[in-house]
Amino acid sequence: SQTVRFITNEPESLDPQLHSEAIVRNTLFDGLAEYNNKNSDLTPSLAEKWEKNADATVWTFYLRKNAKWSDGKPITANDFVYSWKRLLNPDEKLSYQSALLYDIKNAELYGTKKAKAEDVGVRAIDDYTLEVTMGKPTPYFYKNISLTVFRPVPQAAIEKFGKDWTKPENIVTSGAFKLKEFSPKNQTVVERNPQFWNNADTKLDKIIFISDETIPFGSKPGENTVKFYEEGKMDAAFIMSSPDESVKNKTDFSLIKTNGTGFLSINTSSKPFKDVRVRRAFSLAINRDKLKEKNLSQFPTDSFVPEIKGYENAKNGGYQPDEARKLLAEAGYPQGLNFPEIEYIYNTNERNRDFAEFVQAQWQNELNIKVKLVNMEIRELLKKRSALDYNGIAHDGWFGDFDDPYNFLNILYTYKNGNGTGWTDKKYAEMVEKSNLETDEAKRYKLLNEAETYLLEQQPVIPLTVSARGLLCQPYIKNLSPNPLGFINWREVYVDQNWSAK
């Protein structure tokens, strides 16, 4: 039958506006647009088209007139107005991801109780026309609209049932599937939604999401997931991106790049990292190709922005140990002599420890510098990093909220956006923001490339890896491939009934 069994993290809630596992929720709730699985293009969904004004300060979305909730009622522009204001409502305290709406006029002010709901720049011109007024030019805004938190929620069900609105007997959904069963720590079952506007093109009848909590821990991460898969207890599963050779060599294993970068943050306020030559030396001393040899990453990089369609990445110089030693000598530390004691802080797990030991060995071998490794729990790491309470280098990473270079480059010029480097540079901030005055995407990407090039010359961060997801998928399951944000468009997935093992 057209049924897929998929193992995933247990969603804490099925409310798309709460921060939780999104894979299940994205089957139940449709967005204005969706990324397709085949080539990761953003394609119209609840909105059949959209347009922006000349300076990208006003976006207009035209909704499908045949789009319905699972109870048969029409989905209208007012559903989006209600939903987005609900997410921003400071009294609801739904999710920190409400900040993704802050580009909308007065959204942040409302979210921080400095403006009223009616001041927020989102309105229904009529039932099928949604107008969004931005607080500044925002040419990338359309890339946000597929995100889970931007998906509409059913006002009538929420007002009637309160926090119980997501129970199977109460929930009203807008996606290709509707909720059949939600059994915490066991499974979530969704089935085809006949009211869905594109039901005719939906291929699966049912998806059984098996909670990963049903699988006992093995001696290695993901070990028992692979075992369950091999025993035929599931059809597909995401697994860690650097599995054992025995898994990597399977024909039904694939490794898919996603929208994230693993990097090291440098505390530029600590001596000796105030000197850009020292920061550059530490980057150039790392042989990223060895990350593959040691199975630490299959996609090493020296760019800060991951691969994004149409965008040309800036490069960081790669591995140049002679140049690294030269820069270190120019900064006053020939052969690493008299270099002050520094630390590398990271959050505790086996993979992060292996990573830390790898870069530690690179700096010892190429620069003759000993780096002390300090491991800690993730909360302590985040606290120390944001407070610049570390002496040297910190394990770091960023997974894009939306598929655009701006979402990476803008985190490095304000503290509130997660900059744990202490590096502030007015020229860089102006370069990044200037890109939003350009509405032609090719020209805008060129400006962002110039900003990324400048960032890597200044080196407050050392990019090392592109994020990836490992996927085990039976050969009879077709079109199951995550988009750049790591999600699957389940309406494109199907079971090949004619498949047979050769």
PDB file of N, CA and C in Angstrom, residues 1 10 25 37 42 90 103 109 117 128-129 131 155 186 206 258 271 299 334 348 382 390 396 414 432-433 464 483 487:
ATOM      1  N   SER A   1       0.851  -1.201   0.000  1.00  0.00           N
ATOM      2  CA  SER A   1       0.000   0.000   0.000  1.00  0.00           C
ATOM      3  C   SER A   1       0.878   1.240   0.000  1.00  0.00           C
ATOM      4  N   GLU A  10      10.568  12.731  18.409  1.00  0.00           N
ATOM      5  CA  GLU A  10       9.189  12.929  18.855  1.00  0.00           C
ATOM      6  C   GLU A  10       8.851  14.416  18.908  1.00  0.00           C
ATOM      7  N   ARG A  25       4.843  17.978  11.734  1.00  0.00           N
ATOM      8  CA  ARG A  25       3.936  19.125  11.622  1.00  0.00           C
ATOM      9  C   ARG A  25       3.811  19.621  10.186  1.00  0.00           C
ATOM     10  N   ASN A  37      11.138  18.446  -3.453  1.00  0.00           N
ATOM     11  CA  ASN A  37      12.226  17.528  -3.124  1.00  0.00           C
ATOM     12  C   ASN A  37      13.206  17.359  -4.277  1.00  0.00           C
ATOM     13  N   LEU A  42      11.606  26.694  -4.550  1.00  0.00           N
ATOM     14  CA  LEU A  42      10.460  27.142  -3.764  1.00  0.00           C
ATOM     15  C   LEU A  42       9.269  27.268  -4.711  1.00  0.00           C
ATOM     16  N   PRO A  90       3.021  38.671  22.864  1.00  0.00           N
ATOM     17  CA  PRO A  90       3.944  38.407  23.980  1.00  0.00           C
ATOM     18  C   PRO A  90       3.305  37.623  25.117  1.00  0.00           C
ATOM     19  N   ASP A 103      10.998  41.271  10.782  1.00  0.00           N
ATOM     20  CA  ASP A 103      11.198  42.177   9.646  1.00  0.00           C
ATOM     21  C   ASP A 103       9.893  42.886   9.265  1.00  0.00           C
ATOM     22  N   LEU A 109       8.096  45.370  17.869  1.00  0.00           N
ATOM     23  CA  LEU A 109       7.537  46.259  18.901  1.00  0.00           C
ATOM     24  C   LEU A 109       6.329  45.599  19.567  1.00  0.00           C
ATOM     25  N   ALA A 117      -1.420  45.043  18.540  1.00  0.00           N
ATOM     26  CA  ALA A 117      -1.572  44.042  17.474  1.00  0.00           C
ATOM     27  C   ALA A 117      -1.970  44.696  16.155  1.00  0.00           C
ATOM     28  N   TYR A 128      -8.759  36.568  -0.096  1.00  0.00           N
ATOM     29  CA  TYR A 128      -7.707  35.809  -0.782  1.00  0.00           C
ATOM     30  C   TYR A 128      -6.485  36.656  -1.131  1.00  0.00           C
ATOM     31  N   THR A 129      -6.366  37.826  -0.486  1.00  0.00           N
ATOM     32  CA  THR A 129      -5.204  38.687  -0.738  1.00  0.00           C
ATOM     33  C   THR A 129      -4.598  39.112   0.598  1.00  0.00           C
ATOM     34  N   GLU A 131      -1.569  41.141   2.459  1.00  0.00           N
ATOM     35  CA  GLU A 131      -0.555  42.178   2.251  1.00  0.00           C
ATOM     36  C   GLU A 131       0.337  42.274   3.487  1.00  0.00           C
ATOM     37  N   GLN A 155      -8.097  29.274  13.874  1.00  0.00           N
ATOM     38  CA  GLN A 155      -8.547  30.135  14.966  1.00  0.00           C
ATOM     39  C   GLN A 155      -9.726  29.535  15.735  1.00  0.00           C
ATOM     40  N   ASN A 186       5.612   6.739  21.239  1.00  0.00           N
ATOM     41  CA  ASN A 186       5.317   5.545  20.438  1.00  0.00           C
ATOM     42  C   ASN A 186       5.276   5.908  18.958  1.00  0.00           C
ATOM     43  N   LYS A 206      -0.820   7.075   3.778  1.00  0.00           N
ATOM     44  CA  LYS A 206      -0.557   7.092   5.220  1.00  0.00           C
ATOM     45  C   LYS A 206       0.942   7.182   5.479  1.00  0.00           C
ATOM     46  N   THR A 258      22.810  20.103   3.832  1.00  0.00           N
ATOM     47  CA  THR A 258      21.719  20.954   4.299  1.00  0.00           C
ATOM     48  C   THR A 258      22.257  22.352   4.593  1.00  0.00           C
ATOM     49  N   LYS A 271      43.579  38.395  24.080  1.00  0.00           N
ATOM     50  CA  LYS A 271      44.902  38.352  23.488  1.00  0.00           C
ATOM     51  C   LYS A 271      45.255  36.886  23.295  1.00  0.00           C
ATOM     52  N   PHE A 299      31.824  16.841   4.090  1.00  0.00           N
ATOM     53  CA  PHE A 299      31.760  18.078   3.307  1.00  0.00           C
ATOM     54  C   PHE A 299      32.532  19.195   4.006  1.00  0.00           C
ATOM     55  N   PRO A 334      57.140  33.627  16.396  1.00  0.00           N
ATOM     56  CA  PRO A 334      57.825  32.693  15.494  1.00  0.00           C
ATOM     57  C   PRO A 334      57.878  31.292  16.104  1.00  0.00           C
ATOM     58  N   THR A 348      29.957  18.575  25.366  1.00  0.00           N
ATOM     59  CA  THR A 348      30.370  17.194  25.567  1.00  0.00           C
ATOM     60  C   THR A 348      29.595  16.214  24.695  1.00  0.00           C
ATOM     61  N   LEU A 382      26.907  27.673  25.564  1.00  0.00           N
ATOM     62  CA  LEU A 382      26.172  28.796  24.978  1.00  0.00           C
ATOM     63  C   LEU A 382      26.317  30.044  25.846  1.00  0.00           C
ATOM     64  N   TYR A 390      35.399  33.050  27.539  1.00  0.00           N
ATOM     65  CA  TYR A 390      36.305  31.964  27.187  1.00  0.00           C
ATOM     66  C   TYR A 390      37.575  32.569  26.617  1.00  0.00           C
ATOM     67  N   ASP A 396      31.221  25.966  17.406  1.00  0.00           N
ATOM     68  CA  ASP A 396      30.043  26.754  17.051  1.00  0.00           C
ATOM     69  C   ASP A 396      29.439  26.219  15.762  1.00  0.00           C
ATOM     70  N   THR A 414      25.823  41.635  15.419  1.00  0.00           N
ATOM     71  CA  THR A 414      25.174  42.077  16.657  1.00  0.00           C
ATOM     72  C   THR A 414      25.262  40.945  17.668  1.00  0.00           C
ATOM     73  N   VAL A 432      26.648  44.175   4.506  1.00  0.00           N
ATOM     74  CA  VAL A 432      25.558  43.186   4.526  1.00  0.00           C
ATOM     75  C   VAL A 432      24.216  43.875   4.346  1.00  0.00           C
ATOM     76  N   GLU A 433      23.990  44.960   5.086  1.00  0.00           N
ATOM     77  CA  GLU A 433      22.697  45.643   5.007  1.00  0.00           C
ATOM     78  C   GLU A 433      22.470  46.292   3.644  1.00  0.00           C
ATOM     79  N   LEU A 464      34.479  25.298   8.872  1.00  0.00           N
ATOM     80  CA  LEU A 464      35.098  23.978   8.700  1.00  0.00           C
ATOM     81  C   LEU A 464      34.232  22.980   7.944  1.00  0.00           C
ATOM     82  N   ASN A 483      14.884  18.919   1.632  1.00  0.00           N
ATOM     83  CA  ASN A 483      15.244  20.173   0.964  1.00  0.00           C
ATOM     84  C   ASN A 483      16.376  20.850   1.752  1.00  0.00           C
ATOM     85  N   PHE A 487      13.948  19.524   5.538  1.00  0.00           N
ATOM     86  CA  PHE A 487      12.594  18.986   5.605  1.00  0.00           C
ATOM     87  C   PHE A 487      12.240  18.215   4.338  1.00  0.00           C
TER      88      PHE A 487
END
